[in-house]
XYZ file of C-alpha atoms in Angstrom:
784
model
C 47.877 86.446 -27.920
C 46.776 85.050 -24.551
C 43.425 84.127 -26.030
C 45.067 82.348 -28.903
C 47.384 80.385 -26.638
C 44.582 79.341 -24.337
C 42.257 78.360 -27.152
C 44.886 76.401 -28.986
C 45.881 74.572 -25.849
C 42.372 73.694 -24.707
C 42.198 70.612 -26.896
C 45.172 69.123 -25.056
C 44.248 69.931 -21.443
C 41.065 67.849 -21.163
C 41.516 65.245 -18.480
C 45.091 66.301 -17.716
C 44.589 67.002 -13.977
C 43.817 63.329 -13.426
C 47.476 62.606 -14.085
C 48.518 64.461 -10.909
C 47.730 63.703 -7.292
C 44.749 65.438 -5.666
C 45.398 64.944 -1.929
C 47.757 66.955 0.192
C 48.734 64.192 2.604
C 50.736 62.137 0.110
C 53.969 63.146 -1.510
C 54.127 63.644 -5.255
C 56.302 60.543 -5.560
C 53.670 58.383 -3.783
C 50.858 59.785 -5.925
C 52.761 59.077 -9.134
C 53.600 55.568 -7.952
C 49.965 54.771 -7.141
C 48.821 55.957 -10.570
C 51.537 54.220 -12.562
C 49.761 50.857 -12.656
C 46.486 52.388 -13.835
C 48.229 54.547 -16.468
C 50.197 51.588 -17.751
C 46.998 49.547 -18.126
C 45.272 52.418 -19.912
C 48.139 52.976 -22.330
C 48.466 49.225 -22.902
C 44.921 49.086 -24.141
C 45.758 51.267 -27.146
C 45.139 49.412 -30.394
C 45.563 50.198 -34.006
C 42.499 51.849 -35.465
C 41.035 50.884 -38.786
C 42.119 52.999 -41.733
C 39.488 55.680 -42.230
C 38.716 57.807 -45.252
C 40.759 60.744 -44.031
C 43.837 58.588 -43.594
C 43.421 57.132 -47.075
C 42.992 60.572 -48.624
C 45.982 61.849 -46.695
C 48.060 58.919 -47.924
C 46.998 59.552 -51.518
C 47.845 63.229 -51.263
C 51.180 62.442 -49.646
C 52.136 60.022 -52.430
C 50.223 61.768 -55.237
C 53.276 61.919 -57.468
C 53.887 58.200 -57.024
C 50.272 57.479 -57.997
C 50.511 59.814 -60.988
C 53.812 58.316 -62.119
C 52.471 54.774 -61.932
C 49.323 55.797 -63.838
C 51.342 57.456 -66.625
C 53.801 54.555 -66.808
C 50.983 52.014 -66.954
C 49.206 54.006 -69.680
C 52.356 54.269 -71.817
C 53.219 50.587 -71.320
C 49.681 49.571 -72.236
C 49.731 51.723 -75.374
C 53.056 50.230 -76.523
C 51.819 46.712 -75.830
C 48.576 47.414 -77.735
C 50.421 48.617 -80.836
C 52.438 45.390 -80.927
C 49.396 43.128 -80.789
C 48.034 41.633 -84.050
C 44.601 42.747 -85.267
C 41.710 40.430 -84.488
C 38.495 40.256 -86.570
C 35.142 38.901 -85.442
C 32.496 37.202 -87.601
C 29.075 36.137 -86.315
C 26.196 33.993 -87.517
C 22.744 33.593 -85.946
C 20.836 30.401 -85.116
C 17.250 29.945 -83.969
C 15.999 27.162 -81.710
C 12.602 26.025 -83.026
C 10.390 24.332 -80.398
C 7.866 23.153 -83.007
C 9.658 21.991 -86.131
C 7.525 20.929 -89.132
C 5.848 17.491 -88.606
C 4.163 16.160 -91.776
C 2.791 13.063 -89.961
C 0.114 15.009 -87.977
C 0.559 16.754 -84.671
C -0.523 13.778 -82.575
C 2.715 11.941 -83.402
C 5.447 12.969 -80.920
C 9.159 12.658 -81.536
C 10.575 10.201 -78.980
C 13.979 11.885 -79.343
C 12.542 15.405 -78.916
C 14.172 17.053 -75.870
C 11.927 20.098 -76.226
C 8.837 18.151 -75.359
C 9.798 18.248 -71.659
C 12.528 20.862 -71.291
C 11.689 23.683 -73.678
C 10.598 25.957 -70.857
C 13.770 25.315 -68.852
C 16.950 27.327 -69.113
C 18.990 24.138 -68.926
C 18.107 23.304 -72.526
C 19.459 26.594 -73.870
C 22.630 26.344 -71.797
C 23.156 22.755 -72.888
C 22.789 23.535 -76.591
C 25.092 26.542 -76.291
C 27.747 24.351 -74.698
C 27.271 21.765 -77.456
C 27.941 24.440 -80.075
C 31.202 25.348 -78.316
C 32.179 21.726 -77.643
C 35.274 19.937 -78.859
C 33.146 17.570 -80.982
C 31.838 20.458 -83.090
C 35.329 21.992 -83.253
C 36.820 18.730 -84.564
C 34.115 18.513 -87.238
C 34.965 22.070 -88.336
C 38.703 21.325 -88.372
C 38.191 18.251 -90.544
C 35.788 20.049 -92.874
C 37.980 23.157 -93.401
C 41.285 21.279 -92.960
C 42.416 23.888 -90.460
C 45.135 21.617 -89.063
C 46.829 22.009 -92.465
C 46.485 25.813 -92.418
C 49.892 27.147 -91.337
C 48.530 30.612 -90.625
C 45.776 29.272 -88.347
C 48.232 26.949 -86.572
C 50.572 29.884 -85.936
C 53.536 28.534 -87.886
C 56.166 31.256 -88.583
C 56.895 32.101 -92.190
C 60.427 30.778 -92.011
C 59.204 27.407 -90.700
C 56.428 26.781 -93.243
C 58.734 25.301 -95.843
C 58.252 21.554 -95.730
C 55.480 21.752 -93.108
C 52.885 19.053 -93.790
C 50.275 19.737 -91.160
C 49.639 19.861 -87.438
C 47.742 18.059 -84.726
C 43.970 17.922 -85.220
C 43.254 18.148 -81.489
C 45.434 21.236 -81.184
C 43.590 22.843 -84.064
C 40.254 21.944 -82.417
C 41.391 23.607 -79.184
C 42.249 26.715 -81.236
C 38.736 26.750 -82.700
C 37.225 26.352 -79.223
C 39.260 29.271 -77.941
C 38.076 31.479 -80.802
C 34.330 30.691 -80.430
C 31.877 32.586 -78.237
C 28.212 31.590 -78.008
C 25.798 34.304 -76.800
C 22.130 33.772 -76.055
C 20.021 36.781 -77.084
C 17.902 37.683 -74.010
C 14.177 36.918 -74.164
C 14.494 35.223 -77.585
C 15.251 31.832 -79.085
C 18.174 33.299 -81.034
C 21.809 32.512 -80.380
C 24.829 34.198 -81.946
C 27.980 32.258 -82.720
C 30.994 34.614 -82.748
C 34.434 33.645 -84.027
C 37.579 35.744 -83.723
C 40.563 35.266 -85.969
C 43.394 37.234 -87.529
C 41.864 36.624 -90.973
C 38.371 38.075 -91.558
C 37.558 35.529 -94.299
C 38.619 32.595 -92.147
C 36.590 33.930 -89.199
C 33.422 33.926 -91.360
C 34.186 30.425 -92.699
C 34.674 28.998 -89.223
C 31.472 30.623 -87.895
C 29.353 29.191 -90.731
C 31.052 25.806 -90.448
C 30.269 25.662 -86.730
C 26.568 26.330 -87.392
C 26.420 23.639 -90.090
C 28.327 21.126 -87.957
C 25.941 21.699 -85.022
C 22.860 21.140 -87.205
C 24.377 17.973 -88.705
C 25.206 16.644 -85.256
C 21.668 17.416 -84.024
C 20.152 15.406 -86.888
C 22.567 12.508 -86.357
C 21.936 12.447 -82.611
C 18.196 12.576 -83.168
C 18.222 9.709 -85.679
C 20.639 7.710 -83.563
C 18.491 8.063 -80.472
C 15.366 7.207 -82.489
C 16.865 3.949 -83.756
C 17.998 3.042 -80.261
C 14.510 3.821 -78.980
C 12.908 1.582 -81.629
C 15.119 -1.352 -80.665
C 14.385 -0.888 -76.989
C 10.643 -0.430 -77.583
C 10.460 -3.614 -79.670
C 12.157 -5.659 -76.968
C 9.929 -4.247 -74.274
C 6.819 -4.786 -76.386
C 7.562 -8.515 -76.728
C 8.149 -8.867 -72.980
C 4.972 -7.027 -72.084
C 2.962 -9.093 -74.555
C 4.125 -12.316 -72.882
C 3.379 -10.873 -69.450
C -0.116 -9.869 -70.560
C -0.904 -13.374 -71.770
C 0.359 -14.880 -68.507
C -1.689 -12.474 -66.358
C -4.880 -13.189 -68.349
C -4.422 -16.943 -67.908
C -3.775 -16.610 -64.159
C -6.949 -14.566 -63.690
C -9.041 -17.103 -65.618
C -7.718 -20.029 -63.553
C -8.469 -18.178 -60.308
C -12.099 -17.679 -61.375
C -12.484 -21.357 -62.224
C -10.967 -22.575 -58.938
C -13.058 -20.334 -56.707
C -16.255 -20.205 -58.750
C -16.071 -16.431 -59.008
C -18.558 -16.312 -61.910
C -21.512 -17.991 -59.936
C -21.713 -15.418 -57.172
C -19.866 -12.155 -57.251
C -17.297 -11.569 -54.514
C -19.077 -8.429 -53.423
C -22.368 -10.348 -52.948
C -20.544 -12.967 -50.924
C -19.106 -10.280 -48.738
C -22.619 -8.894 -48.175
C -23.960 -12.330 -47.105
C -21.104 -12.805 -44.657
C -21.665 -9.318 -43.281
C -25.403 -9.973 -42.754
C -24.688 -13.265 -40.958
C -22.182 -11.558 -38.730
C -24.670 -8.819 -37.903
C -27.467 -11.323 -37.075
C -25.201 -13.487 -34.910
C -23.845 -10.440 -33.147
C -27.378 -9.312 -32.254
C -28.343 -12.769 -30.950
C -25.139 -13.015 -28.961
C -25.804 -9.633 -27.361
C -29.339 -10.697 -26.359
C -28.114 -13.996 -24.884
C -25.433 -12.155 -22.941
C -28.053 -9.849 -21.474
C -30.290 -12.807 -20.526
C -27.333 -14.615 -18.951
C -26.491 -11.589 -16.868
C -30.110 -11.327 -15.637
C -30.337 -15.061 -14.779
C -26.972 -15.008 -13.056
C -28.052 -12.092 -10.929
C -31.384 -13.785 -10.065
C -29.716 -17.072 -9.123
C -27.195 -15.274 -6.953
C -29.942 -13.329 -5.202
C -32.014 -16.511 -4.534
C -28.974 -18.243 -3.175
C -28.172 -15.437 -0.775
C -31.801 -15.136 0.441
C -32.035 -18.866 1.027
C -28.824 -18.901 3.017
C -29.991 -15.930 5.048
C -33.394 -17.594 5.777
C -31.763 -20.867 6.755
C -29.375 -19.072 9.115
C -32.307 -17.262 10.736
C -31.221 -13.829 9.525
C -34.638 -13.250 7.951
C -38.044 -14.499 8.999
C -39.316 -14.813 5.469
C -37.512 -14.351 2.116
C -38.832 -11.289 0.413
C -36.746 -11.062 -2.745
C -38.530 -13.860 -4.740
C -41.885 -13.013 -6.323
C -43.336 -16.448 -7.160
C -46.960 -17.499 -6.515
C -46.061 -20.519 -4.380
C -43.534 -18.546 -2.419
C -46.003 -15.685 -2.061
C -48.716 -18.045 -0.639
C -46.365 -19.684 1.873
C -45.045 -16.271 2.857
C -48.645 -15.086 3.518
C -49.357 -18.135 5.720
C -46.150 -17.555 7.657
C -47.095 -13.960 8.228
C -50.584 -14.984 9.531
C -49.124 -17.616 11.896
C -46.551 -15.149 13.141
C -49.284 -12.554 13.780
C -51.522 -15.001 15.712
C -48.595 -16.185 17.809
C -47.601 -12.635 18.683
C -51.216 -11.944 19.783
C -51.630 -15.114 21.874
C -48.148 -14.899 23.399
C -49.221 -11.740 25.167
C -52.352 -13.357 26.601
C -51.244 -16.949 27.420
C -47.415 -16.977 27.504
C -44.868 -19.042 25.637
C -45.870 -22.503 26.915
C -49.529 -22.393 26.073
C -50.730 -25.203 23.843
C -52.014 -22.813 21.248
C -48.645 -21.126 21.159
C -46.861 -24.437 20.755
C -49.253 -25.442 17.997
C -48.618 -22.219 16.197
C -44.821 -22.744 16.543
C -45.131 -26.210 15.029
C -47.225 -24.851 12.187
C -44.660 -22.050 11.612
C -41.805 -24.569 11.505
C -43.668 -26.718 8.992
C -44.387 -23.732 6.755
C -40.735 -22.596 7.002
C -39.528 -26.015 5.936
C -41.958 -25.954 3.060
C -40.712 -22.480 2.098
C -37.081 -23.642 2.142
C -37.867 -26.571 -0.084
C -39.718 -24.301 -2.503
C -36.815 -21.844 -2.467
C -34.322 -24.614 -3.185
C -36.443 -25.799 -6.072
C -36.638 -22.339 -7.554
C -32.863 -21.874 -7.084
C -32.150 -25.100 -8.940
C -34.437 -24.088 -11.760
C -32.708 -20.720 -12.011
C -29.268 -22.405 -12.132
C -30.533 -24.725 -14.860
C -31.798 -21.792 -16.908
C -28.461 -20.031 -16.464
C -26.569 -23.091 -17.697
C -28.803 -23.344 -20.726
C -28.226 -19.697 -21.601
C -24.450 -20.139 -21.247
C -24.562 -23.071 -23.643
C -26.427 -20.967 -26.192
C -23.863 -18.184 -25.765
C -20.984 -20.560 -26.418
C -22.719 -21.784 -29.558
C -23.273 -18.281 -30.841
C -19.601 -17.411 -30.256
C -18.515 -20.506 -32.205
C -20.848 -19.573 -35.037
C -19.494 -16.038 -35.146
C -15.942 -17.338 -35.214
C -16.802 -19.605 -38.117
C -18.430 -16.744 -40.015
C -15.359 -14.521 -39.312
C -13.059 -17.189 -40.688
C -15.190 -17.402 -43.770
C -15.040 -13.622 -44.160
C -11.233 -13.604 -43.812
C -10.922 -16.309 -46.411
C -13.178 -14.311 -48.690
C -10.977 -11.209 -48.166
C -7.874 -13.183 -49.085
C -9.546 -14.367 -52.251
C -10.580 -10.807 -53.033
C -7.008 -9.581 -52.567
C -5.643 -12.250 -54.849
C -8.385 -11.582 -57.365
C -7.735 -7.827 -57.369
C -3.996 -8.406 -57.727
C -4.469 -10.628 -60.740
C -6.982 -8.264 -62.291
C -4.737 -5.215 -61.671
C -1.725 -6.991 -63.151
C -3.735 -7.802 -66.245
C -4.983 -4.213 -66.610
C -1.469 -2.765 -66.132
C -0.044 -5.077 -68.737
C -2.814 -4.065 -71.120
C -2.094 -0.346 -70.625
C 1.668 -0.799 -70.916
C 1.208 -2.845 -74.046
C -0.949 -0.145 -75.638
C 1.594 2.574 -74.771
C 4.573 0.624 -76.086
C 2.727 -0.277 -79.246
C 1.854 3.397 -79.834
C 5.410 4.631 -79.136
C 6.920 1.952 -81.367
C 4.694 3.070 -84.221
C 5.617 6.731 -83.608
C 9.342 5.915 -83.465
C 9.173 4.068 -86.802
C 7.488 7.085 -88.372
C 9.985 9.519 -86.795
C 12.905 7.568 -88.227
C 11.686 8.511 -91.679
C 11.916 12.273 -90.899
C 15.024 14.550 -90.872
C 13.819 17.417 -88.698
C 16.043 19.412 -86.320
C 15.359 21.995 -83.624
C 17.740 24.665 -84.957
C 18.305 26.431 -88.245
C 20.510 29.250 -89.515
C 19.002 32.751 -89.593
C 22.001 34.838 -90.757
C 25.178 33.436 -92.182
C 28.440 35.062 -91.169
C 30.053 37.623 -93.474
C 33.748 38.598 -93.481
C 34.175 41.600 -91.108
C 35.618 44.856 -92.381
C 36.974 46.268 -89.094
C 39.002 44.716 -86.291
C 37.615 44.378 -82.771
C 40.914 43.926 -80.994
C 43.132 45.416 -79.751
C 41.102 48.406 -78.479
C 43.662 51.156 -77.901
C 41.361 53.507 -75.990
C 39.981 50.791 -73.744
C 43.388 49.256 -73.067
C 45.048 52.582 -72.278
C 42.149 53.576 -70.026
C 42.354 50.257 -68.234
C 46.113 50.582 -67.904
C 45.826 54.064 -66.426
C 43.122 52.949 -64.014
C 45.206 49.944 -63.065
C 48.206 52.191 -62.491
C 46.116 54.532 -60.359
C 44.764 51.620 -58.347
C 48.248 50.169 -57.910
C 49.552 53.578 -56.851
C 46.697 53.996 -54.372
C 47.366 50.588 -52.883
C 51.082 51.348 -52.717
C 50.368 54.696 -51.035
C 48.104 53.109 -48.444
C 50.616 50.293 -47.914
C 53.502 52.698 -47.404
C 51.391 54.755 -45.020
C 50.396 51.715 -43.004
C 53.988 50.505 -42.899
C 55.089 53.900 -41.583
C 54.954 53.433 -37.781
C 56.287 56.853 -36.896
C 54.330 59.480 -34.982
C 53.028 62.190 -37.292
C 50.188 64.006 -35.510
C 49.082 64.902 -32.009
C 46.009 62.729 -32.478
C 48.257 59.687 -32.688
C 49.817 60.638 -29.365
C 46.342 60.845 -27.881
C 45.450 57.429 -29.309
C 48.524 56.017 -27.540
C 47.223 57.278 -24.187
C 49.514 60.305 -23.923
C 48.292 63.846 -23.269
C 49.374 66.047 -26.198
C 50.751 69.220 -24.635
C 51.259 70.854 -28.002
C 53.507 70.829 -31.021
C 56.566 72.674 -32.215
C 56.671 73.427 -35.946
C 59.705 72.913 -38.087
C 62.136 75.847 -37.686
C 62.087 78.020 -40.800
C 65.042 80.409 -40.607
C 64.494 81.914 -44.054
C 60.830 82.717 -43.389
C 61.491 84.108 -39.899
C 64.381 86.431 -40.813
C 61.752 89.104 -41.406
C 62.521 91.860 -38.843
C 58.885 91.932 -37.806
C 59.304 88.482 -36.262
C 62.189 89.710 -34.122
C 60.133 92.564 -32.716
C 60.712 93.108 -29.018
C 64.153 91.558 -29.122
C 66.992 94.015 -29.055
C 69.515 91.452 -30.198
C 70.435 91.054 -33.798
C 69.132 87.734 -35.201
C 71.905 85.192 -35.521
C 72.997 83.952 -38.870
C 71.364 80.884 -40.355
C 74.644 79.013 -40.213
C 75.058 79.441 -36.455
C 74.585 76.008 -34.792
C 72.789 77.624 -31.843
C 70.230 79.351 -34.034
C 67.618 76.612 -33.692
C 67.867 76.303 -29.898
C 67.531 80.094 -29.415
C 64.833 80.443 -32.087
C 62.111 81.312 -29.565
C 64.297 84.005 -28.003
C 65.445 85.359 -31.338
C 62.006 85.338 -32.982
C 59.418 85.810 -30.211
C 56.705 86.628 -32.765
C 57.204 83.429 -34.772
C 54.913 80.444 -34.986
C 57.445 78.386 -33.019
C 57.327 80.868 -30.142
C 53.540 80.904 -30.209
C 53.425 77.094 -30.069
C 55.844 77.082 -27.126
C 53.602 79.536 -25.311
C 50.677 77.185 -25.943
C 52.664 74.371 -24.316
C 53.491 76.644 -21.397
C 49.791 77.472 -20.960
C 48.852 73.785 -20.973
C 51.450 73.013 -18.317
C 50.305 75.911 -16.130
C 46.632 75.009 -16.313
C 47.230 71.277 -15.953
C 47.209 71.521 -12.145
C 46.244 75.023 -10.959
C 46.030 74.002 -7.274
C 49.423 72.291 -7.220
C 51.421 73.773 -10.102
C 54.313 71.889 -11.609
C 57.602 73.241 -10.271
C 60.060 70.829 -11.830
C 59.997 68.906 -15.105
C 62.204 66.359 -16.854
C 62.386 66.735 -20.639
C 63.436 63.509 -22.368
C 62.853 61.441 -25.472
C 63.316 57.872 -26.583
C 66.217 58.342 -28.960
C 68.860 60.930 -29.785
C 68.454 63.745 -32.330
C 64.703 64.024 -31.710
C 64.857 67.657 -30.550
C 64.939 67.014 -26.817
C 67.482 69.700 -25.925
C 65.992 72.183 -28.394
C 62.543 71.638 -26.876
C 63.899 71.971 -23.322
C 65.697 75.265 -24.149
C 62.665 76.642 -26.010
C 60.340 75.713 -23.168
C 62.725 77.254 -20.610
C 62.899 80.465 -22.636
C 59.107 80.600 -22.850
C 58.783 80.101 -19.079
C 61.318 82.865 -18.497
C 59.455 85.176 -20.863
C 56.337 84.801 -18.694
C 58.207 86.385 -15.769
C 59.102 83.192 -13.895
C 62.606 82.675 -12.581
C 63.548 79.591 -14.560
C 66.515 77.256 -14.174
C 67.594 74.925 -16.972
C 69.640 72.043 -15.533
C 71.778 69.958 -17.880
C 71.467 66.401 -16.507
C 72.844 64.850 -19.677
C 76.105 63.847 -18.021
C 77.283 61.969 -21.101
C 76.795 64.362 -24.045
C 75.881 67.755 -22.569
C 74.780 70.529 -24.948
C 73.036 73.179 -22.862
C 76.254 75.184 -22.254
C 76.983 75.354 -25.979
C 73.434 76.397 -26.822
C 73.457 79.202 -24.260
C 77.106 80.093 -24.950
C 78.239 79.303 -21.391
C 81.230 77.600 -19.850
C 80.888 73.999 -18.751
C 83.828 74.023 -16.373
C 81.527 73.813 -13.374
C 77.993 72.612 -13.066
C 75.802 69.749 -11.913
C 78.589 67.296 -11.162
C 80.404 69.854 -8.976
C 77.318 70.178 -6.788
C 76.689 66.451 -6.515
C 80.302 65.410 -5.966
C 82.152 68.471 -4.678
C 79.443 70.107 -2.602
C 79.770 73.515 -4.284
C 76.769 75.721 -3.438
C 74.145 75.924 -6.132
C 74.183 79.702 -6.187
C 77.826 79.696 -7.263
C 77.208 77.165 -10.035
C 74.143 78.652 -11.765
C 74.864 81.044 -14.622
C 72.634 83.797 -15.909
C 71.929 83.640 -19.628
C 71.228 86.292 -22.226
C 67.522 85.512 -21.831
C 65.939 87.539 -19.013
C 64.762 85.421 -16.016
C 66.599 82.362 -17.359
C 69.500 80.742 -15.521
C 71.358 77.592 -16.526
C 73.219 74.908 -14.642
C 75.639 73.278 -17.117
C 76.761 69.716 -16.798
C 80.225 70.408 -15.439
C 82.989 67.826 -15.752
C 81.698 64.623 -17.329
C 81.801 61.865 -14.677
C 82.604 58.193 -15.289
C 79.448 57.050 -13.488
C 76.532 59.331 -14.486
C 73.752 56.947 -13.415
C 75.180 56.510 -9.894
C 75.334 60.263 -9.370
C 71.607 60.613 -10.087
C 70.847 58.059 -7.339
C 72.608 60.097 -4.637
C 71.043 62.180 -1.925
C 73.023 65.178 -3.160
C 71.152 65.087 -6.452
C 67.843 65.128 -4.605
C 69.141 68.017 -2.566
C 70.089 69.776 -5.810
C 66.458 69.582 -6.933
C 65.178 70.896 -3.582
C 67.639 73.803 -3.581
C 66.771 74.631 -7.201
C 63.028 74.756 -6.423
C 63.771 76.944 -3.449
C 65.747 79.450 -5.516
C 63.704 79.423 -8.733
C 60.059 79.381 -9.771
C 60.472 76.661 -12.365
C 63.173 74.018 -12.910
C 63.691 72.145 -16.216
C 65.980 69.100 -16.470
C 67.468 68.151 -19.829
C 68.160 64.386 -19.562
C 69.626 61.800 -21.941
C 67.306 59.742 -24.181
C 65.512 56.831 -22.508
C 66.322 54.432 -25.293
C 70.071 54.835 -24.836
C 70.605 55.042 -21.053
C 68.548 54.935 -17.869
C 69.505 58.396 -16.555
C 66.131 59.927 -17.413
C 64.268 57.043 -15.720
C 66.346 57.663 -12.556
C 65.699 61.405 -12.470
C 62.022 61.246 -13.529
C 60.475 60.027 -10.215
C 62.313 62.814 -8.320
C 60.514 65.683 -10.108
C 56.905 66.816 -10.446
C 56.459 65.549 -13.973
C 58.007 64.240 -17.176
C 57.551 65.560 -20.697
C 58.409 63.222 -23.559
C 59.502 64.738 -26.862
C 58.555 62.917 -30.065
C 59.839 63.991 -33.454
C 57.197 64.064 -36.183
C 57.737 61.454 -38.913
C 60.806 60.158 -37.057
C 59.938 58.759 -33.623
C 58.621 55.229 -33.848
C 55.371 54.473 -32.023
C 56.765 51.299 -30.479
C 59.830 53.177 -29.277
C 57.626 55.856 -27.741
C 55.523 53.195 -25.986
C 58.733 51.630 -24.663
C 59.834 54.986 -23.237
C 56.470 55.564 -21.557
C 56.552 52.025 -20.161
C 59.980 52.688 -18.626
C 58.698 55.817 -16.920
C 55.535 54.100 -15.694
C 57.590 51.242 -14.249
C 59.589 53.641 -12.055
C 56.472 55.549 -10.940
C 57.200 58.729 -12.860
C 54.399 61.222 -13.527
C 54.217 61.478 -17.327
C 52.257 64.697 -17.782
C 52.236 64.518 -21.571
C 54.154 64.624 -24.799
C 55.301 67.324 -27.230
C 55.355 66.663 -30.964
C 58.464 68.288 -32.393
C 59.563 69.254 -35.911
C 56.030 69.295 -37.414
C 55.878 70.317 -41.071
C 52.853 72.646 -41.111
C 52.865 72.785 -44.908
C 52.424 69.000 -45.071
C 49.874 68.863 -42.242
C 48.102 72.060 -43.229
C 44.627 70.528 -42.841
C 45.092 69.332 -39.255
C 46.894 72.471 -38.015
C 45.232 75.229 -40.000
C 45.449 77.728 -37.120
C 49.218 77.215 -36.762
C 49.579 77.405 -40.512
C 47.881 80.785 -40.408
C 50.457 82.041 -37.895
C 53.232 80.408 -39.886
C 52.301 82.479 -42.919
C 52.715 85.634 -40.824
C 49.134 86.768 -41.294
C 48.515 87.397 -37.585
C 51.644 89.377 -36.803
C 51.710 91.316 -40.056
C 51.437 94.994 -39.131
C 49.440 97.485 -41.190
C 51.404 100.481 -42.314
C 49.448 102.839 -40.093
C 49.670 100.637 -36.969
C 51.710 101.685 -33.983
C 55.307 100.502 -34.439
C 56.027 100.323 -30.704
C 57.266 97.035 -29.411
C 54.961 95.007 -27.174
C 55.438 95.540 -23.487
C 57.032 92.958 -21.250
C 53.826 92.778 -19.224
C 51.810 91.819 -22.307
C 54.371 89.175 -23.177
C 54.224 87.838 -19.631
C 50.423 87.619 -19.701
C 50.505 85.759 -22.984
């Protein structure tokens, strides 16, 4: 049993120690206060999860009878509705679109009104023709041909109103034909089926055939009408183009006369201009080169002359002219003789003076020769510049002539192109006009009837099997949606997983009390008392004591194990048991948990702190004359107030006289002293407090104990209410150690709690006939 309790409780103990303080320097109140902010943030982050497959399947199973009832009702309603519907018959005829209708006037003649010439390979043509068949124009033709607007049966006139009826609206009858027609394109073919549904099989066949004939007639009329319109337009355009052609031919002839285009071709003229430009360009390049050379030579002569005149050079060396060369040689000889004699005779010797005079005369002669050559070079440069200017003017004139020739060529090409275009357009229009006149004589269409419609022998609607199947499926779908909707609208807590999703630690669950199932004597094994009757109001609260081998007792032991192992180093000594609202099993859970703690060998005290509607004394069959209020107000010792119960190791402290100010009493120092004295006298103290949603007593007492356990009733406690209760406890710094899910129907939640369901069926505790009948020892019960 110990193994079972530990294993079952392991799924709820993960992460539980983090809810309690770890250090020894802080008080439990300070640790709970520090963690309240973090716990509140963690629980506030809980969000609604998306509906998963398991939830949907659970909802469907929960409301399976609703789904089945809706499916059956929908099937019956659909069947009754189907039987009341009139029978509908369907007739069909087949048409074929022919891309190449017979053309007696040779294949080269094309139909100007033929839409297939350009669009036969496109789906748009098929869709367009199908819509034409189902159009109101075709329907009106059929109505007028068959006089359907005078058919009382087709117009839906009741028998009693047909007397004196003269006919109906043609447009209304055409809308009726449109609603009865369906056009279907046969895939990968040129065939199309025209289907008509009507209450009369003969009339359905007549309408289908009339639609096919009306479509073919309209196709021929449209084709002829478009051909006549095309002929009129082509004739008008042909006259305009003919006048334009004559005007363009005259303009081209006048241009040739004015510019003498016939004497020399424009292309030859362009070649002459190009050759002239090339020749002038070459000459201009040569002149430019010569000018550059002469300019450089004149500049060099000028600089050398200036340098010689300023005495910077004895003789100019840059000019290579015979006269200059001779004078330069004489100067060099005189300079050499003077240098030789100046060493022998000195600077004032007559020979030296004569040589100086000769050198001066030769220098003057050299300067004059240099000036002459410089002037000649400048004259040559000026002449070359004049030639260059003339060549540039000639090139400009030739360029102007070329531009003029280009303009003439552009104008000429424009006139010639206009003439050629008019000639081509005239030929095309003349050909199309001839073709249109020939086409007007033909009556060829692109569709013809393959199979005419025959009166059907069997109705196609209503389809009883299909309608009933659809109704049942619709009912099932509606039931499924209703089941999921009802499940999603149900905001009550149903499973321990939902508690975990809300940020609470699930300590365990308590199944629904089943007195009839647990009256088996084997469940009361180990208890010497006789099981109380099912009508006894205290039966539920003492269920664990009365039936220690029951599933409820086993679940309570699992909760006890979780609480013990939640903080092994600093075990919980005092707990507040509360809930959000009344009648959620708070007192029953507190008594059951106290009994389970007592069964483990711990001295346990159950304190009734519900000072407004106390119930502990009635459950344990004790007097409530004295109790908690006597200790807090009167100062009576705790030992005199506690009362031993019929459960071994379990004592109770009833409420005592109900005070007018319960909340104020819980704030007093005496109440804190009550808790300290109780922990000193007992191993474990449980406080049964009022619901948090009604009064604040539980929120006042919660921070003064080691932990708080919140009880939630399965399929009753609202999630928002439970969050509100947890938020109240977090705000006052209480240590919420977890939550207990009460009143769980194991038969309904068999899948999620299969192990508890196994115990609930009595399979574990069932004793073989040959097994020892001795009762389990107290030590074994304590260890469990």
